[in-house]
Amino acid sequence: MPSYDPAKSEPHWQAAWDRANAFTAVRDAARPKYYVLEMFPYPSGRIHIGHVRNYTMGDVIARYKAACGFSVLHPMGWDAFGMPAENAAMERGGHPKTWTYDNIAVMRDQMKPLGLSIDWSREFATCDPEYYGQQQSMFIDFMEKGLVYRKNAVVNWDPVDMTVLANEQVIDGKGWRSNAPVERRELTQWFFRISDFSEELLEALDRLENWPAKVRLMQENWIGKSRGIEIPFHRTDGGAPILCYSTRPDTMRGASFIAISPEHPLAQALAADNAELATFIAETRKMDTTEAAMEKAEKKGLDTGLTVTHPVDPGLKLPVWVGNFVLMDYGTGAVFGCPAHDQRDLDFAHRYGLAVRNAFYLPGNEVEVGDVALVPAKTEKVAYIDHFAGIGVATSQEGIDATIGYFETRGLGQGQVKYRLRDWGISRQRYWGCPIPVIHCDACGVVAEKKENLPVRLPDDVSFDIPGNPLDRHPTWRDCSCPRCGAKARRETDTMDTFVDSSWYYARFTAPHAATPTVMAEAEYWMNVDQYIGGIEHAILHLLYSRFFARAMHICGHLPERAIEPFDALFTQGMVTHEIYMTRDARGRPVYHLPEDVEGGKVRATGQAVTVIPSAKMSKSKKNVVDPVDIIHKYGADTARWFVMSDSPPERDVEWTAAGAEATFKHLGRVWMLCERIASLPDDKPGKGDDDLIRAMHRAIHEVTQTIEGFAFNKSIAKLYEFTNAIQKSDAAKATQRQAMMVLAQLMSPMVPHLAEDIWAHQGGAGLVAETAWPRADPAMLVDDTVTLPIQINGKRRAEIVVPRDLPAAEVEKIALADDAVIRFLAGQPVRKLIVVPGRIVNVVV
RNA sequence: GCCCGAGUGGCGGAAUGGUAGACGCAGGGGAUUCAAAAUCCCCCGCCGCAAGGCUUGUCGGUUCGAGUCCGACCUCGGGUACCA
C-alpha cells in the first residue's frame, strides 16, 4: 500500500499542470476575468515563510476563482532595485546586478516547488532595462504633463563618508558606518506632484469599500486635511510680516509668542549677522530627517529679539523665536504659540519663561493652566474668555469657525484648507535604481532624454570601494550631449526611489513584454487588480503612491480611467513569527540558536538550557527563522501551505511551530490513507447513513466556499477537518464515500493542490482537479429540522430545549417555562419579562 | 511624540449583541502491539467532594443579555515620507 509521498507526487503534478498550461492567463472575452496579485518580493536571497504564507493566500484565491470559471491572471515578479544590493557590493565585492539576478534565480527555484498557480511567462524584474526603460518613458510623459518638478529638500548627510544616508542608516543620529553625527543638508531633488491630488486621493477613499477600514483611516490621517487660517503678524520693526498658519485660531487670545522654523527664510537671514542664532540653527541641523526624531527631540528655541503685534490686541507685543520643532514643510513654517492649549507650547513656555494665558476654561471650572495644557476635544463645549469674536460657551470647532469668519471679514487673515501630504521626493543619490532620464545643459537647462534613446541604461563598469554614488563619479556615463542643442551636457545622476518601480508593476503585468508601458486592450481587460494581498506595513506609502501613479498614468494615456484606483480589494496579511531561543556566553552576552539546533528546551550540541523569548517576527540576527526549503524537503509543499493557512486568521500574525508542521503532515497522511481505504472498499458495500454523509458534504461545500470568499482560510481548514472526520466515521455505501472523498479533494485543492490531484486520480476522477469546476452546495441540504435553544435566567444559561425550527415564539415560551431545570431555578418567583429570540435563545427575567 | 491595529484555556484560535472555548496542537487515560512507531476510542478553561461559583489585558458604563458596543487605561505590534 503506497503511503503519502509528496516528494514523488508534487513534482509529478507540477509537470502535469505545466503540460496542460493550466495557469497561463488568457484574455478571453467570453469569460469574466479575475486578477489576483500578491505584493512582489524583494530578491533578498532566499524565500522565507512569510513569502510562503503571502503567496499561498493568493494561490488559494487564484485556484478557487479559476475553479469558479474566471479567467485568472496570477503573475509574479521582482522588486529588484534597492539599497541591499549596493550594500552587498560594498561588503562582499561583486556587482549589484550579479547579486540581484543570482538572488532572483535562487528564489525562483525555491518558489517553484510550492506549486503556485502562477503564470511564469509574465515574470519580470524592475531592474530589467525593458521595465525601467518604460518607467523612464513615463517619467518624461509626467514631465510634459507638469507632474514633475525640482526643488530643494533636506537629506541625511554623513560628513565623514560624504554621502547621503537612508533613514534606517542613521542610528541615534549617527551614520551607521562612520558613526559621525548626521547633518541635515539641502539638495536639489526631483518631486512628483502627489499633493495636487490630495483632495482626490482623500475623497476617493470612501469608494474603496473592499479595503480594510484601518488602511483607509491611516491614509486619511496621512493626507491630513485640515481647515485653518493664515494670519500675517506685523513686525514692530516694520519688516515684512510673518505669515503664521494655525488650525486653532480660536486660541488667539492665549498667543504668547511666535515660533519660526530654523529653515525659515527669516531665520536664515537673521543668522547672517547673529552668531548665536547661526550656532543655534547649525545645532538644529544635527538631527536626522525623520518625523519621529523631530517630534521626540527636546523642544528648544532662541529669541530673535524681534517682536510682532498681536492681531486682535494691538497693545500686546509677542516675541519671535526660532524653534527646532517648527516644520518648514508644513503650513508656512511659522506658528503662534499658545501654551495654555498645546502641551508642546506649554513645555516651551515654561522652559523659556514665556507667558501662559488661557483662551478658554472648561465651563464651571475656571482654573488657569499650570503644568498640563487644557486640550479638550474639538466637539467639547468650552467657555471662551472675552473672545474678540464674541463667542461665549461653544465647542472649539464653533470657536474656530467663528474666528476664521471674524479674521476674514476684517482682512486680518485668510481661511485655508491644508493637507499634511507632501510632494513625493523621488531623487536618490544611489546607483542601483532607475536612472532619471534627464540631461543638464548649460544652454537649455534641464532637458528630457529623447524617447528613442531610452532606456538610459545603468553603466556596468562601476565600483563600490568608496562611498557615494558611482554614477556621479563615472568617467564617461555622466558626459553626454544635449538632446536639444547637441552641446556638451551632463546626465542626471540621481536615480528613482524604488517606490516608483512598485507603483505600476501591477499594470505592467497585463502586458509584460510590450514596447510601451502598457497596452490599452490588455489593460482594459485585466485591470483592475481584483484582489491585492500584502503586508500592512505598506498601508500608507506603497499603496498611496500606487494610487497617485495610476492617476498619473491615466492622464498620460497609459491606463483606462477605471484603473485610477488600481486595487479593487485589498487584504493585509500578518507576519509569520517564531519563538527565539537564547543562551548567554561567558561574558553574559546573548547567543541565539536556530530552532533546528534546539530540542526539548536544550541546545542539541551542548545540552545547555535555552531561554525562550516569546514569538517575534523572524529575523536572521535572532536566528528564529525557519527555511521553507527545509520544510518542503522534509514534509512537502502541501504541508507548508496547509500549515501557514491553518492556525491563525490571515490578517493576524501566525506562529510557526515544529509541532504544528509535524501535525499537519500527519493529517495529510491520514487523509491519503482514508482515500486509499475508500478506494479499496468492495463496490457492492451496503450503505448506512448515506444521507448524513451527503448532508455533511453539502454543509462542507457551503462553509468552505463562504470562508474562502471571506478570506478566513483558518476557518476553511477547520471545516475541512470536520468534513474529513465525518467521512472517516461514515459507514455509507462506497459510491457515496467516493463522492464525498472527491468533493473533499476539490475543497482542499486551493490549499493542498498536489494531494488533491493524488486523491482525485486515485478515485478515478477525470482530468485534473486544477481544471475542474468548483462544487455547488444544494441549499435544501443545509437546513436542519430542529434547533437547540439555550434558556437563560437573568442572563445566565440554566437549561436548553430542542424544538422544531419554525415553532412560534408563544409555543417556545410554554416549553421553556415547563422545563424542569427552569422551574427549579425560578423557585416560584414571578417572571417579569420573557425574551425569545427565534432560533437563538430564550431569556427569562425575574 | 503622532497615526493605525491587536490582547480569549498550557498553545494557535472559534463565536450576525444571544449556550464563551468550534477546529487543531500539546497533555492525560484506554485499545491494538512481544515492544515501539503508526492508527483508533475517551477525557481535557479555572476553583470546588459536590451543589455551585469564577473566567475573554485592567477599570468603569450601556443592555433582558457584552469577547462583541461606549469611555479611560496597560502591554505588544505596524507606520512615521531615503528599509522594502
Coordinates of C-alpha atoms in Angstrom, one line a residue, chain A residues 77-440:
Chain A
G77 CA 7.9 39.4 -10.5
W78 CA 10.7 41.0 -8.5
D79 CA 11.1 44.4 -6.8
A80 CA 14.7 44.3 -7.7
F81 CA 16.2 47.8 -7.2
G82 CA 17.3 49.0 -3.8
M83 CA 19.9 49.5 -1.2
P84 CA 20.7 46.0 -0.1
A85 CA 22.3 45.2 -3.5
E86 CA 24.7 48.1 -3.1
N87 CA 25.4 47.2 0.5
A88 CA 26.3 43.7 -0.5
A89 CA 28.6 45.0 -3.2
M90 CA 30.3 47.2 -0.6
E91 CA 30.6 44.5 1.9
R92 CA 31.4 41.4 -0.2
G93 CA 32.6 42.9 -3.5
G94 CA 30.8 41.9 -6.7
H95 CA 28.2 43.9 -8.6
P96 CA 24.6 44.7 -7.5
K97 CA 23.4 43.4 -10.8
T98 CA 25.0 40.0 -10.4
W99 CA 23.9 39.8 -6.8
T100 CA 20.3 40.7 -7.7
Y101 CA 19.9 38.3 -10.7
D102 CA 21.6 35.5 -8.8
N103 CA 19.2 36.0 -5.9
I104 CA 16.3 36.0 -8.3
A105 CA 17.4 32.7 -9.8
V106 CA 17.7 31.1 -6.3
M107 CA 14.4 32.4 -5.1
R108 CA 12.6 31.4 -8.3
D109 CA 14.0 27.9 -7.8
Q110 CA 12.8 27.9 -4.2
M111 CA 9.4 29.2 -5.1
K112 CA 8.5 26.8 -7.9
P113 CA 8.3 23.7 -5.7
L114 CA 5.5 25.4 -3.8
G115 CA 3.2 24.5 -6.7
L116 CA 1.8 28.1 -7.0
S117 CA -0.6 28.6 -9.9
I118 CA 1.5 31.4 -11.3
D119 CA 1.8 32.4 -15.0
W120 CA 5.6 32.5 -15.0
S121 CA 5.6 33.7 -18.7
R122 CA 4.8 37.2 -17.4
E123 CA 7.7 37.3 -14.9
F124 CA 10.0 40.4 -14.9
A125 CA 12.3 42.2 -12.5
T126 CA 12.1 46.0 -12.1
C127 CA 15.9 46.2 -12.8
D128 CA 15.3 44.8 -16.3
P129 CA 16.1 47.6 -18.7
E130 CA 12.9 46.7 -20.6
Y131 CA 11.0 47.6 -17.4
Y132 CA 12.8 50.6 -16.2
G133 CA 13.1 52.0 -19.7
Q134 CA 9.3 52.1 -19.9
Q135 CA 9.3 53.8 -16.4
Q136 CA 11.7 56.5 -17.8
S137 CA 9.4 57.0 -20.8
M138 CA 6.5 57.6 -18.3
F139 CA 8.7 60.0 -16.3
I140 CA 9.1 62.1 -19.5
D141 CA 5.3 61.9 -20.0
F142 CA 4.8 63.1 -16.5
M143 CA 7.3 66.0 -17.1
E144 CA 5.2 67.0 -20.1
K145 CA 2.0 67.0 -18.1
G146 CA 3.6 69.1 -15.3
L147 CA 3.5 66.3 -12.7
V148 CA 7.3 66.5 -12.0
Y149 CA 9.4 69.4 -10.7
R150 CA 12.6 70.1 -8.9
K151 CA 13.1 71.8 -5.5
N152 CA 15.4 71.8 -2.6
A153 CA 14.9 69.3 0.2
V154 CA 16.8 68.1 3.2
V155 CA 18.7 64.8 3.3
N156 CA 20.7 63.0 5.9
W157 CA 24.3 63.9 5.2
D158 CA 27.2 61.8 6.6
P159 CA 30.0 64.3 6.8
V160 CA 32.7 61.6 7.1
D161 CA 31.6 59.3 4.4
M162 CA 30.5 62.3 2.3
T163 CA 27.3 60.5 1.3
V164 CA 23.5 60.7 1.7
L165 CA 22.1 58.2 4.2
A166 CA 18.7 56.5 4.3
N167 CA 16.8 56.9 7.5
E168 CA 17.5 53.3 8.5
Q169 CA 21.2 54.0 8.1
V170 CA 21.0 56.7 10.8
I171 CA 21.3 55.2 14.3
D172 CA 20.8 57.6 17.2
G173 CA 21.6 60.5 14.9
K174 CA 24.8 59.0 13.7
G175 CA 25.9 57.4 10.4
W176 CA 25.8 53.6 10.6
R177 CA 29.4 53.1 9.2
S178 CA 31.2 56.3 10.1
N179 CA 29.4 56.8 13.5
A180 CA 29.6 60.6 12.8
P181 CA 26.7 62.8 13.7
V182 CA 24.4 63.2 10.8
E183 CA 23.7 66.6 9.4
R184 CA 20.6 67.9 7.6
R185 CA 21.7 69.2 4.2
E186 CA 19.7 70.6 1.3
L187 CA 20.0 69.2 -2.2
T188 CA 18.0 70.0 -5.3
Q189 CA 15.8 67.0 -5.9
W190 CA 13.1 65.6 -8.2
F191 CA 9.5 65.5 -7.0
F192 CA 6.2 64.2 -8.2
R193 CA 3.2 66.4 -7.6
I194 CA 1.2 64.0 -5.5
S195 CA 0.0 66.8 -3.2
D196 CA -2.0 68.2 -6.2
F197 CA -4.1 65.1 -5.8
S198 CA -4.6 65.4 -2.0
E199 CA -8.3 66.1 -2.1
E200 CA -9.0 63.5 -4.8
L201 CA -6.9 60.8 -3.0
L202 CA -8.8 61.5 0.2
E203 CA -12.2 61.7 -1.3
A204 CA -11.8 58.5 -3.3
L205 CA -11.0 56.5 -0.2
D206 CA -14.7 56.3 0.5
R207 CA -15.3 54.2 -2.6
L208 CA -12.6 51.6 -1.7
E209 CA -15.2 49.5 0.0
N210 CA -13.2 46.3 -0.2
W211 CA -10.2 47.8 1.5
P212 CA -9.7 47.3 5.3
A213 CA -11.2 50.3 7.1
K214 CA -7.9 50.7 9.1
V215 CA -5.9 51.2 5.9
R216 CA -8.4 53.8 4.6
L217 CA -8.2 55.6 8.0
M218 CA -4.5 55.5 8.0
Q219 CA -4.4 57.1 4.6
E220 CA -7.0 59.7 5.6
N221 CA -4.9 60.7 8.5
W222 CA -1.7 60.7 6.4
I223 CA -3.2 63.0 3.9
G224 CA -4.3 65.1 6.9
K225 CA -6.8 67.6 5.6
S226 CA -7.3 70.5 8.0
R227 CA -9.0 73.8 7.8
G228 CA -7.1 76.6 9.4
I229 CA -6.1 80.2 8.8
E230 CA -3.0 82.1 7.6
I231 CA -2.5 85.2 9.7
P232 CA 0.1 87.9 9.0
F233 CA 1.7 89.1 12.2
H234 CA 3.1 92.6 11.8
R235 CA 6.6 93.2 13.0
T236 CA 7.2 96.2 15.3
D237 CA 10.4 97.0 13.4
G238 CA 8.4 97.5 10.2
G239 CA 9.9 94.4 8.4
A240 CA 7.8 92.1 6.2
P241 CA 5.0 90.5 8.2
I242 CA 5.5 86.9 9.4
L243 CA 2.8 84.6 8.0
C244 CA 1.7 82.0 10.5
Y245 CA -0.6 79.1 9.9
S246 CA -2.9 77.8 12.6
T247 CA -5.7 75.2 12.9
R248 CA -6.6 76.7 16.3
P249 CA -7.1 80.4 15.7
D250 CA -9.8 80.4 18.4
T251 CA -7.0 80.2 20.9
M252 CA -5.5 83.5 19.7
R253 CA -6.2 85.2 23.0
G254 CA -3.7 82.8 24.5
A255 CA -0.9 83.5 22.0
S256 CA 2.3 84.5 23.8
F257 CA 5.0 84.0 21.2
I258 CA 5.7 83.4 17.5
A259 CA 8.0 80.4 16.5
I260 CA 9.6 80.1 13.1
S261 CA 11.4 77.1 11.6
P262 CA 15.2 77.2 11.6
E263 CA 14.9 76.7 7.9
H264 CA 12.5 79.7 7.6
P265 CA 14.0 82.4 5.3
L266 CA 13.7 85.0 8.1
A267 CA 15.7 82.8 10.4
Q268 CA 18.3 82.3 7.7
A269 CA 18.5 86.0 7.1
L270 CA 18.8 86.9 10.7
A271 CA 21.5 84.3 11.2
A272 CA 23.8 86.2 8.8
D273 CA 24.7 88.8 11.4
N274 CA 23.7 86.9 14.6
A275 CA 26.3 84.4 15.6
E276 CA 24.3 83.0 18.4
L277 CA 21.4 82.3 16.1
A278 CA 23.7 80.9 13.4
T279 CA 25.1 78.5 16.0
F280 CA 21.6 77.5 17.2
I281 CA 20.5 76.8 13.6
A282 CA 23.6 74.8 13.0
E283 CA 22.8 72.8 16.1
T284 CA 19.3 72.0 15.0
R285 CA 20.8 70.6 11.7
K286 CA 22.5 67.9 13.7
M287 CA 19.4 65.8 13.8
D288 CA 18.2 63.3 11.3
T289 CA 15.3 64.0 9.0
T290 CA 12.7 61.6 10.4
E291 CA 9.4 62.9 11.8
A292 CA 9.8 60.7 14.9
A293 CA 13.2 62.2 15.7
M294 CA 11.8 65.8 15.3
E295 CA 8.8 65.1 17.5
K296 CA 10.7 63.3 20.2
A297 CA 13.6 65.8 20.4
E298 CA 13.6 68.3 23.2
K299 CA 11.9 71.5 22.2
K300 CA 14.5 74.2 22.0
G301 CA 14.4 77.7 20.8
L302 CA 16.2 81.0 20.6
D303 CA 14.7 84.5 20.9
T304 CA 15.4 86.5 17.8
G305 CA 14.8 89.8 19.6
L306 CA 12.1 90.7 17.0
T307 CA 8.6 91.3 18.2
V308 CA 5.2 91.3 16.5
T309 CA 1.9 92.9 17.3
H310 CA -0.9 90.7 18.5
P311 CA -3.5 91.0 15.7
V312 CA -6.6 91.5 17.9
D313 CA -4.9 93.1 20.9
P314 CA -2.5 95.7 19.4
G315 CA -1.3 96.7 22.8
L316 CA 0.3 93.3 23.2
K317 CA 3.8 92.6 21.7
L318 CA 4.8 89.0 21.1
P319 CA 8.4 87.8 20.9
V320 CA 9.6 86.0 17.8
W321 CA 11.5 82.8 18.5
V322 CA 13.2 80.2 16.3
G323 CA 12.0 76.8 17.4
N324 CA 13.6 73.4 16.4
F325 CA 10.1 71.9 16.5
V326 CA 8.6 74.0 13.7
L327 CA 8.5 72.2 10.4
M328 CA 9.3 74.2 7.3
D329 CA 7.4 71.7 5.2
Y330 CA 4.1 72.1 6.8
G331 CA 2.0 75.3 6.6
T332 CA 4.1 78.4 6.4
G333 CA 7.0 77.3 8.6
A334 CA 5.8 79.7 11.3
V335 CA 3.3 79.3 14.1
F336 CA 2.0 81.3 17.0
G337 CA 2.5 79.6 20.4
C338 CA -0.5 79.2 22.7
P339 CA 1.0 77.5 25.8
A340 CA -2.3 77.1 27.6
H341 CA -3.8 74.9 25.0
D342 CA -0.9 73.0 23.5
Q343 CA 1.4 70.8 25.6
R344 CA 4.5 71.3 23.5
D345 CA 4.0 75.1 23.5
L346 CA 3.5 74.9 27.3
D347 CA 6.7 73.0 27.8
F348 CA 8.4 75.5 25.6
A349 CA 6.9 78.4 27.5
H350 CA 8.0 77.0 30.9
R351 CA 11.5 76.3 29.7
Y352 CA 12.0 79.9 28.5
G353 CA 9.8 81.8 30.9
L354 CA 7.1 82.8 28.4
A355 CA 3.6 83.9 29.4
V356 CA 0.8 81.4 29.7
R357 CA -2.7 82.8 29.2
N358 CA -5.9 80.8 28.9
A359 CA -8.1 81.4 25.9
F360 CA -11.0 79.4 27.5
Y361 CA -11.9 77.3 30.5
L362 CA -13.9 74.2 30.9
P363 CA -17.4 75.5 31.8
G364 CA -17.7 75.9 35.6
N365 CA -14.1 75.2 36.2
E366 CA -12.2 78.5 35.8
V367 CA -8.7 77.3 36.6
E368 CA -5.6 78.8 34.9
V369 CA -3.4 76.2 33.2
G370 CA -0.5 75.0 35.2
D371 CA 1.7 72.1 34.2
V372 CA -0.8 70.4 31.9
A373 CA -2.2 72.1 28.8
L374 CA -6.0 72.2 28.5
V375 CA -6.7 70.5 25.2
P376 CA -10.3 69.3 25.1
A377 CA -11.8 67.5 22.0
K378 CA -13.0 69.9 19.3
T379 CA -16.5 68.7 19.9
E380 CA -16.5 69.6 23.5
K381 CA -18.0 72.8 24.8
V382 CA -15.7 75.3 26.4
A383 CA -16.2 78.8 27.9
Y384 CA -14.2 81.4 25.9
I385 CA -12.8 84.3 27.9
D386 CA -13.9 87.7 26.5
H387 CA -13.4 86.4 23.0
F388 CA -12.8 89.1 20.3
A389 CA -15.4 87.4 18.0
G390 CA -18.0 87.5 20.7
I391 CA -18.2 83.7 21.4
G392 CA -19.2 82.5 24.8
V393 CA -19.8 78.9 25.6
A394 CA -19.2 76.9 22.4
T395 CA -17.4 73.9 21.0
S396 CA -13.8 74.5 19.9
Q397 CA -15.0 73.8 16.3
E398 CA -17.6 76.5 16.6
G399 CA -14.9 78.8 18.0
I400 CA -12.6 78.0 15.1
D401 CA -15.2 78.7 12.5
A402 CA -16.3 82.0 14.2
T403 CA -12.7 83.1 14.5
I404 CA -11.9 82.4 10.8
G405 CA -15.0 84.4 9.9
Y406 CA -14.0 87.3 12.1
F407 CA -10.5 87.4 10.7
E408 CA -11.7 87.2 7.1
T409 CA -14.3 89.9 7.3
R410 CA -11.7 92.3 8.8
G411 CA -9.0 91.3 6.4
L412 CA -6.8 90.1 9.2
G413 CA -6.2 86.6 7.8
Q414 CA -7.4 84.1 5.2
G415 CA -9.0 80.8 5.9
Q416 CA -7.1 77.9 4.3
V417 CA -7.6 74.2 3.7
K418 CA -4.3 72.4 4.0
Y419 CA -3.1 68.9 3.7
R420 CA -0.3 67.2 5.6
L421 CA 0.6 65.2 2.5
R422 CA 3.8 66.4 0.9
D423 CA 5.1 66.0 -2.6
W424 CA 6.8 62.8 -3.3
G425 CA 10.6 63.2 -3.4
I426 CA 11.9 60.5 -5.8
S427 CA 15.6 61.5 -6.1
R428 CA 18.1 59.1 -4.7
Q429 CA 21.8 59.6 -4.8
R430 CA 22.4 56.0 -5.5
Y431 CA 23.5 53.6 -8.3
W432 CA 21.1 50.7 -8.1
G433 CA 17.9 52.3 -9.2
C434 CA 16.1 53.6 -12.3
P435 CA 18.1 56.5 -13.8
I436 CA 16.2 59.7 -14.1
P437 CA 16.1 60.3 -17.9
V438 CA 17.1 63.9 -17.9
I439 CA 20.1 65.9 -19.1
H440 CA 21.5 69.1 -17.7

